[in-house]
Coordinates of C-alpha atoms in Angstrom, one line a residue:
Chain N
M1 CA 0.0 0.0 0.0
T2 CA 3.0 2.3 -0.4
L3 CA 1.5 4.0 -3.4
V4 CA -1.9 4.5 -1.7
K5 CA -0.2 6.3 1.1
H6 CA 1.9 8.3 -1.3
E7 CA -1.1 9.3 -3.4
L8 CA -3.1 10.3 -0.3
R9 CA -0.2 12.5 0.8
Q10 CA 0.2 14.0 -2.6
G11 CA -3.5 14.8 -2.8
R12 CA -4.0 15.9 0.8
V13 CA -4.1 19.7 0.1
A14 CA -6.8 19.3 -2.7
F15 CA -8.7 16.9 -0.4
W16 CA -8.9 19.2 2.5
V17 CA -9.6 22.3 0.4
W18 CA -12.5 20.6 -1.4
T19 CA -13.9 18.9 1.7
G20 CA -13.5 22.1 3.7
V21 CA -15.3 24.3 1.1
L22 CA -18.1 21.8 0.5
A23 CA -18.6 21.3 4.3
F24 CA -18.6 25.0 4.8
L25 CA -21.1 25.6 2.0
L26 CA -23.4 22.9 3.2
A27 CA -23.2 24.1 6.8
T28 CA -23.9 27.7 5.6
C29 CA -27.0 26.5 3.7
V30 CA -28.2 24.6 6.8
F31 CA -27.6 27.6 9.1
L32 CA -29.6 29.8 6.8
Y33 CA -32.6 27.5 7.0
P34 CA -34.2 28.9 10.2
Q35 CA -34.1 32.4 8.6
M36 CA -35.4 31.2 5.3
K37 CA -38.0 28.8 6.7
G38 CA -40.9 31.3 6.9
E39 CA -40.1 33.0 3.6
M40 CA -39.7 29.7 1.8
G41 CA -43.2 28.6 2.7
Q42 CA -44.5 31.5 0.8
M43 CA -42.2 31.0 -2.1
N44 CA -43.4 27.4 -2.7
D45 CA -46.1 28.5 -5.0
L46 CA -43.8 30.8 -6.8
F47 CA -41.1 28.1 -7.4
A48 CA -43.7 25.6 -8.4
S49 CA -45.0 27.9 -11.1
M50 CA -41.7 28.7 -12.7
G51 CA -42.2 26.1 -15.5
S52 CA -39.1 24.6 -17.0
F53 CA -36.8 26.2 -14.4
S54 CA -38.7 24.6 -11.6
D55 CA -38.7 21.3 -13.4
A56 CA -35.0 21.4 -14.1
F57 CA -34.1 21.8 -10.4
G58 CA -37.0 19.6 -9.1
M59 CA -38.5 22.5 -7.3
D60 CA -42.0 21.5 -8.4
K61 CA -41.9 18.3 -6.3
L62 CA -40.6 19.6 -3.0
N63 CA -41.9 21.6 -0.1
F64 CA -39.4 24.4 0.5
G65 CA -40.9 25.1 3.8
S66 CA -39.6 21.7 5.2
L67 CA -35.9 21.2 6.1
I68 CA -35.6 18.2 3.8
G69 CA -37.2 20.0 0.9
Y70 CA -34.9 23.0 1.3
Y71 CA -31.9 20.7 1.8
A72 CA -32.7 18.5 -1.2
V73 CA -32.5 21.4 -3.6
E74 CA -30.0 23.9 -2.1
C75 CA -27.6 21.5 -0.4
S76 CA -27.9 18.7 -3.0
N77 CA -26.9 21.0 -5.8
T78 CA -23.9 22.3 -3.9
L79 CA -22.8 18.8 -2.9
G80 CA -23.7 17.4 -6.3
L81 CA -21.7 19.8 -8.4
G82 CA -18.8 20.2 -5.9
G83 CA -18.5 16.5 -5.3
A84 CA -18.7 15.8 -9.1
F85 CA -16.0 18.3 -9.9
F86 CA -13.7 17.1 -7.1
A87 CA -14.2 13.5 -8.2
A88 CA -13.5 14.4 -11.9
L89 CA -10.4 16.4 -11.1
T90 CA -8.9 13.8 -8.8
A91 CA -9.6 10.8 -11.0
A92 CA -8.9 12.3 -14.4
S93 CA -5.3 13.0 -13.4
A94 CA -4.7 9.8 -11.5
L95 CA -2.9 7.9 -14.2
C96 CA -2.0 10.5 -16.9
G97 CA -0.8 12.9 -14.2
E98 CA 2.5 11.0 -13.9
E99 CA 3.2 11.6 -17.6
K100 CA 2.0 15.2 -17.5
N101 CA 4.2 16.0 -14.4
R102 CA 7.1 13.9 -15.8
T103 CA 7.2 11.7 -12.8
A104 CA 6.3 8.6 -14.8
E105 CA 10.0 7.8 -15.4
F106 CA 10.5 7.8 -11.7
L107 CA 7.5 5.7 -10.7
L108 CA 7.3 3.3 -13.6
T109 CA 11.0 2.3 -13.4
H110 CA 10.5 0.9 -10.0
P111 CA 9.6 -2.8 -9.6
V112 CA 5.9 -2.3 -9.3
S113 CA 3.6 -3.8 -11.9
R114 CA 1.4 -1.3 -13.9
T115 CA -1.7 -3.2 -12.7
R116 CA -0.7 -2.6 -9.1
I117 CA 0.0 1.0 -9.8
A118 CA -3.4 1.4 -11.3
A119 CA -5.1 -0.5 -8.5
E120 CA -3.4 1.5 -5.7
K121 CA -4.1 4.8 -7.5
L122 CA -7.8 3.8 -7.9
I123 CA -8.0 2.8 -4.2
S124 CA -6.5 6.2 -3.2
V125 CA -9.0 8.1 -5.4
L126 CA -12.0 6.1 -4.0
L127 CA -10.7 6.6 -0.4
R128 CA -10.6 10.3 -1.0
M129 CA -14.2 10.3 -2.4
L130 CA -15.4 8.3 0.6
G131 CA -13.5 10.5 3.0
M132 CA -14.9 13.7 1.5
N133 CA -18.4 12.4 1.6
L134 CA -18.2 11.1 5.1
L135 CA -16.8 14.3 6.5
V136 CA -19.3 16.5 4.6
F137 CA -22.1 14.2 5.9
A138 CA -20.8 14.5 9.4
V139 CA -20.6 18.3 9.2
S140 CA -24.1 18.4 7.7
L141 CA -25.6 16.3 10.5
A142 CA -23.9 18.5 13.1
S143 CA -25.2 21.6 11.4
V144 CA -28.8 20.3 11.4
A145 CA -28.5 19.4 15.0
A146 CA -27.0 22.8 15.8
I147 CA -30.0 24.7 14.4
G148 CA -32.2 22.6 16.7
E149 CA -34.1 20.8 13.9
E150 CA -34.9 17.1 14.1
I151 CA -32.5 15.2 11.9
P152 CA -34.4 13.5 9.0
W153 CA -32.1 10.5 9.1
K154 CA -33.6 8.5 6.4
E155 CA -33.8 11.2 3.8
L156 CA -30.4 12.7 4.7
C157 CA -28.7 9.3 4.6
L158 CA -30.3 8.6 1.2
L159 CA -29.2 12.0 -0.2
H160 CA -25.7 11.6 1.0
L161 CA -25.4 7.9 0.0
A162 CA -26.6 8.8 -3.6
H163 CA -24.1 11.7 -3.8
C164 CA -21.3 9.5 -2.5
L165 CA -22.2 6.9 -5.1
M166 CA -22.2 9.6 -7.8
S167 CA -18.8 10.8 -6.9
L168 CA -17.5 7.2 -7.0
E169 CA -19.1 6.7 -10.4
I170 CA -17.7 9.9 -11.8
A171 CA -14.3 9.0 -10.3
G172 CA -14.5 5.6 -11.9
I173 CA -15.3 7.0 -15.3
C174 CA -12.7 9.7 -15.2
F175 CA -10.1 7.2 -13.9
G176 CA -10.8 5.1 -17.0
V177 CA -10.4 8.1 -19.3
S178 CA -7.2 9.0 -17.5
A179 CA -5.5 5.8 -18.7
F180 CA -5.9 6.9 -22.3
L181 CA -4.7 10.5 -21.8
R182 CA -1.1 11.9 -21.8
G183 CA -1.4 15.6 -21.1
G184 CA -4.0 17.9 -19.7
S185 CA -6.8 16.1 -17.9
A186 CA -8.4 18.8 -15.7
G187 CA -10.4 20.4 -18.5
L188 CA -11.7 17.0 -19.7
G189 CA -12.6 16.0 -16.2
I190 CA -14.5 19.2 -15.5
G191 CA -16.1 18.8 -18.9
I192 CA -17.3 15.3 -18.2
A193 CA -18.8 16.4 -14.8
A194 CA -20.5 19.4 -16.4
L195 CA -21.8 17.3 -19.2
F196 CA -23.4 14.9 -16.8
Y197 CA -25.0 17.8 -14.9
A198 CA -26.3 19.4 -18.0
A199 CA -27.7 16.1 -19.2
N200 CA -29.7 15.8 -16.0
L201 CA -31.1 19.3 -16.4
L202 CA -32.1 18.5 -19.9
A203 CA -33.7 15.2 -18.8
N204 CA -35.7 17.1 -16.2
V205 CA -37.2 19.6 -18.7
T206 CA -37.7 17.5 -21.8
E207 CA -39.7 14.3 -21.9
K208 CA -37.8 13.1 -25.0
A209 CA -34.5 13.4 -23.1
R210 CA -35.7 11.5 -20.1
F211 CA -33.5 8.5 -21.1
L212 CA -30.4 10.7 -20.2
K213 CA -31.3 10.1 -16.5
Y214 CA -29.9 6.6 -17.0
L215 CA -26.6 7.9 -18.4
T216 CA -25.9 10.7 -15.9
P217 CA -25.2 10.0 -12.3
F218 CA -27.1 13.1 -11.5
G219 CA -30.1 11.1 -12.6
Y220 CA -30.2 9.1 -9.4
C221 CA -29.0 12.0 -7.3
D222 CA -31.8 14.4 -8.0
G223 CA -32.8 15.6 -4.5
A224 CA -36.5 15.9 -5.4
D225 CA -36.7 12.4 -6.9
L226 CA -34.7 10.9 -4.0
V227 CA -37.0 12.4 -1.4
S228 CA -40.2 11.7 -3.2
E229 CA -39.3 8.3 -4.8
G230 CA -36.2 6.9 -3.1
L231 CA -33.0 5.7 -4.7
A232 CA -33.5 4.7 -8.4
W233 CA -31.8 1.4 -8.5
P234 CA -31.9 0.8 -12.2
K235 CA -30.3 4.2 -12.9
L236 CA -27.7 3.5 -10.2
A237 CA -27.0 0.0 -11.7
V238 CA -26.4 1.5 -15.2
G239 CA -24.1 4.2 -13.8
L240 CA -22.1 1.8 -11.7
A241 CA -21.8 -0.5 -14.7
M242 CA -20.5 2.4 -16.8
A243 CA -17.9 3.2 -14.1
A244 CA -16.9 -0.5 -13.9
A245 CA -16.5 -0.7 -17.6
C246 CA -14.2 2.4 -17.7
I247 CA -12.1 1.1 -14.8
L248 CA -11.8 -2.3 -16.6
A249 CA -10.7 -0.5 -19.8
A250 CA -8.1 1.3 -17.8
F251 CA -6.7 -1.9 -16.3
V252 CA -6.6 -3.5 -19.7
Y253 CA -5.0 -0.6 -21.5
Y254 CA -2.6 1.0 -18.9
P255 CA -0.3 -2.0 -18.6
R256 CA 0.3 -1.9 -22.4
K257 CA 0.5 1.9 -22.7
D258 CA 3.7 3.4 -24.1
I259 CA 4.9 6.0 -21.5
H260 CA 6.6 9.0 -23.1
Chain J
M1 CA 24.4 -14.4 -19.6
D2 CA 24.3 -11.0 -21.3
A3 CA 23.2 -8.0 -19.2
I4 CA 21.5 -6.5 -22.2
K5 CA 20.7 -8.0 -25.5
T6 CA 18.5 -6.6 -28.3
Q7 CA 17.9 -8.4 -31.6
G8 CA 16.3 -6.6 -34.5
L9 CA 14.8 -4.1 -32.1
T10 CA 12.6 -1.7 -33.9
K11 CA 10.4 1.0 -32.5
Y12 CA 8.3 3.4 -34.5
Y13 CA 6.2 6.3 -33.0
G14 CA 3.5 6.3 -35.6
K15 CA 5.6 7.0 -38.7
A16 CA 8.5 8.5 -36.9
R17 CA 11.5 6.2 -36.4
G18 CA 12.8 5.5 -32.9
V19 CA 15.2 2.7 -33.5
E20 CA 15.4 0.2 -36.4
N21 CA 16.8 -3.3 -36.4
L22 CA 19.0 -2.5 -33.5
D23 CA 21.3 -5.3 -32.4
L24 CA 23.2 -4.6 -29.2
T25 CA 24.9 -6.9 -26.6
V26 CA 26.2 -5.8 -23.3
E27 CA 28.0 -8.4 -21.2
Q28 CA 27.6 -8.7 -17.5
G29 CA 30.2 -6.7 -15.6
D30 CA 30.7 -4.4 -18.5
F31 CA 31.2 -0.6 -18.2
F32 CA 29.5 0.2 -21.4
G33 CA 29.0 3.6 -23.2
F34 CA 26.1 4.2 -25.5
I35 CA 27.0 7.2 -27.7
G36 CA 24.9 9.1 -30.1
P37 CA 23.5 12.6 -30.8
N38 CA 20.1 13.8 -29.9
G39 CA 17.3 11.9 -31.7
A40 CA 19.6 9.0 -32.6
G41 CA 17.5 6.5 -30.5
K42 CA 19.4 6.3 -27.2
S43 CA 16.4 7.1 -25.0
T44 CA 14.1 4.9 -27.1
T45 CA 16.5 2.0 -26.6
I46 CA 16.6 2.6 -22.9
R47 CA 12.9 3.1 -22.5
T48 CA 12.4 -0.2 -24.3
L49 CA 14.8 -2.0 -22.0
L50 CA 12.9 -0.6 -19.0
G51 CA 9.5 -1.6 -20.4
L52 CA 8.3 2.0 -20.6
I53 CA 7.5 1.4 -24.3
S54 CA 6.9 -1.8 -26.2
P55 CA 8.9 -2.6 -29.3
S56 CA 7.3 -2.5 -32.7
A57 CA 9.4 -5.5 -33.8
G58 CA 12.4 -7.5 -32.5
S59 CA 13.2 -8.3 -29.0
A60 CA 15.0 -6.9 -26.0
S61 CA 16.2 -8.8 -22.9
V62 CA 17.7 -7.6 -19.7
L63 CA 19.6 -9.9 -17.4
G64 CA 18.2 -12.8 -19.4
L65 CA 14.6 -11.6 -18.9
D66 CA 12.2 -10.4 -21.6
A67 CA 11.8 -6.6 -21.5
V68 CA 8.1 -6.8 -22.2
R69 CA 7.0 -9.9 -20.3
D70 CA 9.3 -9.7 -17.3
R71 CA 9.2 -6.0 -16.8
T72 CA 8.7 -6.0 -13.0
A73 CA 11.4 -8.7 -12.5
I74 CA 13.8 -6.7 -14.5
L75 CA 13.2 -3.5 -12.7
R76 CA 13.8 -5.3 -9.4
R77 CA 17.4 -5.8 -10.5
V78 CA 18.0 -2.5 -12.4
G79 CA 18.8 1.0 -11.2
Y80 CA 17.8 3.7 -13.6
L81 CA 18.8 7.4 -13.8
P82 CA 16.8 9.4 -16.3
S83 CA 18.3 12.2 -18.2
E84 CA 16.0 14.6 -16.5
A85 CA 15.2 13.7 -12.9
V86 CA 11.8 14.9 -11.9
F87 CA 10.2 14.2 -8.6
Y88 CA 6.9 14.8 -6.8
G89 CA 6.5 18.4 -5.6
G90 CA 6.5 19.1 -1.9
M91 CA 8.6 16.2 -0.9
R92 CA 12.0 16.3 0.8
V93 CA 15.0 14.4 -0.5
R94 CA 14.8 11.8 2.3
E95 CA 11.1 11.2 1.5
V96 CA 11.8 10.6 -2.2
L97 CA 14.7 8.2 -1.3
K98 CA 12.4 6.4 1.2
L99 CA 9.6 6.2 -1.3
S100 CA 12.0 4.7 -3.9
A101 CA 13.3 2.2 -1.4
E102 CA 9.7 1.2 -0.3
L103 CA 8.7 0.7 -3.9
R104 CA 11.6 -1.7 -4.1
R105 CA 10.6 -3.2 -0.7
K106 CA 14.2 -2.8 0.5
D107 CA 15.7 -0.9 3.4
C108 CA 18.3 1.3 1.7
A109 CA 18.7 3.8 4.5
A110 CA 22.4 3.1 5.3
E111 CA 23.4 3.1 1.6
A112 CA 21.4 6.2 0.9
A113 CA 23.1 8.0 3.7
R114 CA 26.5 7.0 2.4
L115 CA 25.7 8.2 -1.1
C116 CA 24.2 11.4 0.1
E117 CA 27.4 12.1 2.1
R118 CA 29.7 11.4 -0.9
L119 CA 27.6 13.4 -3.3
Q120 CA 27.1 16.2 -0.7
L121 CA 23.3 16.0 -1.0
D122 CA 21.2 17.4 1.9
P123 CA 18.4 14.8 2.7
A124 CA 16.4 17.5 4.4
A125 CA 16.2 19.7 1.3
R126 CA 12.9 20.1 -0.6
V127 CA 13.2 18.6 -4.1
G128 CA 11.2 21.5 -5.5
A129 CA 13.9 23.9 -4.4
L130 CA 16.8 21.9 -5.7
S131 CA 19.0 23.0 -8.7
Y132 CA 19.2 20.8 -11.8
G133 CA 22.5 19.3 -10.6
N134 CA 21.2 18.5 -7.1
R135 CA 18.0 16.9 -8.6
K136 CA 20.4 14.8 -10.6
K137 CA 22.1 13.7 -7.4
V138 CA 18.7 12.6 -6.0
G139 CA 18.2 10.5 -9.1
I140 CA 21.7 9.0 -8.7
V141 CA 21.0 8.0 -5.1
C142 CA 17.6 6.6 -6.1
A143 CA 19.3 4.5 -8.8
L144 CA 22.2 3.3 -6.7
Q145 CA 20.9 2.9 -3.2
A146 CA 19.3 -0.5 -3.7
E147 CA 22.7 -1.8 -5.1
P148 CA 21.2 -3.2 -8.3
E149 CA 23.0 -5.6 -10.6
L150 CA 22.6 -3.3 -13.6
L151 CA 22.8 0.4 -13.7
I152 CA 21.2 2.2 -16.7
L153 CA 22.2 5.8 -16.7
D154 CA 20.8 8.2 -19.3
E155 CA 23.1 11.2 -19.7
P156 CA 24.0 11.1 -16.0
T157 CA 26.4 14.0 -15.6
G158 CA 24.2 16.8 -16.8
G159 CA 24.2 19.6 -14.2
L160 CA 27.0 18.0 -12.1
D161 CA 30.1 20.1 -11.5
P162 CA 33.5 18.6 -12.5
L163 CA 34.3 17.5 -8.9
M164 CA 31.0 15.9 -8.5
Q165 CA 31.3 14.2 -11.9
R166 CA 34.6 12.7 -10.7
E167 CA 33.1 11.5 -7.4
F168 CA 30.1 10.0 -9.4
F169 CA 32.4 8.1 -11.7
Q170 CA 34.5 6.9 -8.8
I171 CA 31.3 5.5 -7.3
L172 CA 30.4 3.8 -10.6
R173 CA 33.9 2.3 -10.9
E174 CA 33.7 0.9 -7.4
R175 CA 30.3 -0.6 -8.2
N176 CA 31.6 -2.0 -11.5
E177 CA 34.6 -3.6 -9.7
T178 CA 32.1 -5.5 -7.5
G179 CA 30.3 -6.9 -10.5
T180 CA 27.7 -4.2 -11.3
T181 CA 27.1 -3.7 -15.0
V182 CA 27.0 -0.1 -16.0
F183 CA 25.2 1.0 -19.1
L184 CA 25.8 4.7 -19.7
S185 CA 24.2 6.7 -22.4
S186 CA 26.0 9.9 -23.3
H187 CA 26.9 12.4 -25.9
V188 CA 29.8 13.6 -23.8
L189 CA 32.4 11.5 -25.6
S190 CA 35.3 12.3 -23.2
E191 CA 33.4 10.8 -20.3
V192 CA 32.8 7.6 -22.2
Q193 CA 36.4 7.4 -23.3
R194 CA 37.7 8.0 -19.8
N195 CA 35.3 5.6 -18.0
C196 CA 33.9 3.0 -20.3
A197 CA 35.5 -0.3 -21.4
R198 CA 33.2 -0.8 -24.4
A199 CA 31.0 1.4 -26.3
A200 CA 28.4 1.4 -29.1
V201 CA 27.7 4.3 -31.5
I202 CA 24.1 4.8 -32.5
R203 CA 23.1 6.8 -35.5
A204 CA 19.6 7.3 -37.0
G205 CA 18.2 4.4 -34.9
R206 CA 20.9 1.9 -35.9
I207 CA 24.2 0.8 -34.2
V208 CA 27.0 1.8 -36.5
A209 CA 29.9 0.7 -34.4
C210 CA 30.3 -1.4 -31.2
D211 CA 33.7 -2.4 -29.8
R212 CA 36.2 -1.7 -27.0
V213 CA 36.7 2.0 -26.6
E214 CA 40.4 1.8 -27.5
A215 CA 39.5 -0.1 -30.7
L216 CA 36.8 2.3 -31.6
S217 CA 39.1 5.3 -30.9
S218 CA 41.6 4.0 -33.4
A219 CA 39.0 2.4 -35.7
G220 CA 41.9 1.6 -38.0
A221 CA 42.6 5.3 -38.4
K222 CA 45.4 7.6 -37.1
R223 CA 45.4 11.3 -36.6
V224 CA 48.3 12.6 -38.7
T225 CA 49.5 16.1 -38.3
V226 CA 52.1 17.2 -40.8
H227 CA 54.0 20.5 -41.0
G228 CA 55.7 21.6 -44.1
A229 CA 54.8 21.4 -47.8
V230 CA 53.2 18.1 -48.8
D231 CA 50.8 17.4 -51.6
L232 CA 48.1 15.2 -50.1
N233 CA 45.9 15.2 -53.1
G234 CA 45.1 11.7 -54.3
L235 CA 46.0 10.0 -51.0
E236 CA 43.4 7.4 -50.4
G237 CA 42.0 6.8 -46.8
L238 CA 42.3 10.5 -45.9
R239 CA 39.4 12.3 -44.2
D240 CA 38.6 15.0 -41.7
R241 CA 41.3 17.2 -43.3
K242 CA 42.1 20.4 -41.5
D243 CA 44.5 22.8 -43.2
L244 CA 47.0 24.4 -40.9
E245 CA 49.1 27.5 -41.4
D246 CA 52.0 25.4 -42.5
G247 CA 50.6 22.0 -43.1
A248 CA 47.6 19.8 -42.5
S249 CA 46.0 17.5 -40.0
F250 CA 43.8 14.5 -41.0
L251 CA 42.5 11.1 -40.1
Y252 CA 44.2 8.5 -42.1
S253 CA 43.1 4.9 -42.5
G254 CA 45.0 3.9 -45.7
G255 CA 48.2 2.0 -46.1
M256 CA 51.3 3.4 -44.3
E257 CA 53.5 2.8 -47.4
A258 CA 51.4 5.1 -49.5
L259 CA 51.4 7.8 -46.7
L260 CA 55.2 7.6 -46.4
K261 CA 55.7 7.9 -50.1
V262 CA 53.6 11.1 -50.2
L263 CA 55.4 12.5 -47.2
A264 CA 58.8 11.6 -48.6
A265 CA 57.9 13.4 -51.9
G266 CA 57.3 16.6 -50.0
R267 CA 59.2 18.8 -47.5
V268 CA 58.2 17.8 -44.0
T269 CA 59.4 20.0 -41.1
D270 CA 57.4 18.2 -38.3
L271 CA 55.2 15.1 -38.1
S272 CA 53.0 13.5 -35.5
V273 CA 50.9 10.3 -35.7
S274 CA 48.5 9.6 -32.9
E275 CA 45.4 7.7 -31.9
P276 CA 42.3 9.8 -32.6
D277 CA 40.1 10.5 -29.6
L278 CA 36.4 9.5 -29.4
E279 CA 35.3 12.9 -30.4
E280 CA 37.0 12.4 -33.7
L281 CA 35.5 9.0 -34.0
F282 CA 32.1 10.5 -33.3
L283 CA 32.5 13.0 -36.1
H284 CA 33.8 10.2 -38.3
F285 CA 30.6 8.2 -37.8
Y286 CA 28.3 11.2 -38.2
E287 CA 30.1 13.3 -40.8
G288 CA 27.7 14.5 -43.4
G289 CA 24.9 12.4 -41.7
E290 CA 26.3 9.3 -43.3
A291 CA 27.8 6.3 -41.5
K292 CA 31.4 5.7 -42.7

């Protein structure tokens, strides 16, 4: 596990910055809730009547006056986008970063198989995703408790589980892509995450694009759907299968890749 | 068993030539120089030997193991110094050396400390703040600390000051005396001439000469410097002619009798015949882009 430790050390600054920022934003959203609670109740009708905009963000299905309704839209969007970007950035540079930063000649000339290198790098990426999600979840729970609201355990657990799975899926997909890249990976990673997000917005507003919900991990992370319908297992299964396929492709290709 | 053996080794990057039909043998215990200009295929050969790239055709074996199939087993027994040593930002020298040792699953702390002392390398320094030469030293310690059977060094002296180069080659000679094979790629011919027992010259992806350094240096040719008035026109085996104020200097690989006849026909005030150095050999092999 030498490489796992090394990777975690190398990525520790980014990890703490992203985790800290996401936790802070979520806590801020939660702490704003008591102030917004009264106003949000009145705004429910307004949000529900904003047509496609409301549909896109699922605001037509939720009660903004309730903590979970507010949390599902405000906090989920923050955690969804932030978690997706962190996962994409971390995983997209996992394998190709060595070539880009010209450290590949150091690492790959040590007696460690490429398969082991890929495996340990993947483990370190997944550990960071799990760590970030757990810490953000803990801060979120503490924030809800701090404002004196009853913790909606089931819904909160479901929301955070879905977002954790989403970051793992995006990490898996970007990790797979990383094996095929040589140079810049940050732009592509961000692009993949943004594309998934946009696909979900599109699927929310257009019936014809509803199938996109199966292709984007945001499809099973939609706060409104999660609270009203629970976790969409078929969408989750498709997403995890996509991530598994990308990871498999990385493990097949990376050991044969020419390192320049 | 040969330390390095390539047979018909060919590597193309798309349409671009890396190496072509390269046959090279380095015996165990050799101190071997691999000479060639930039783009000749030195790094491609080394990268193939280390399994960083796969050959397009032919084969490469290191310590009797196949470079593609047995990559990890080879790397366990090889120390490598890249031409440009780049390490992870934010790490200290001792952390890089420890990481390298841990990746080899070996405790190299004692040897690393000895090497750092000899190379005057501060283990507490941050690698990001090191000069090019000091980064090279970190690479040297990484390559040597595990005491591998074979050292592959790609242009190892870049950035090292002359004193440090001397210490570095002293360490290499000590290792070589205890049986370590040293494979050194360079375009600094003097360091190959001073330190290597055998050498190969690579040009445009092919080996154009491979022999003992002394044999390569002479290569059947002598450096002749003649002062006075001598008509050298028509003398066969003459090349690399440099006209002097009162004579000429040239590489000569023809018959001595013919040379003496030409000299005797002229008015010679001074004459010297010497072994050419490797620099001259290098130019000889690359003159006009054609192998001689």
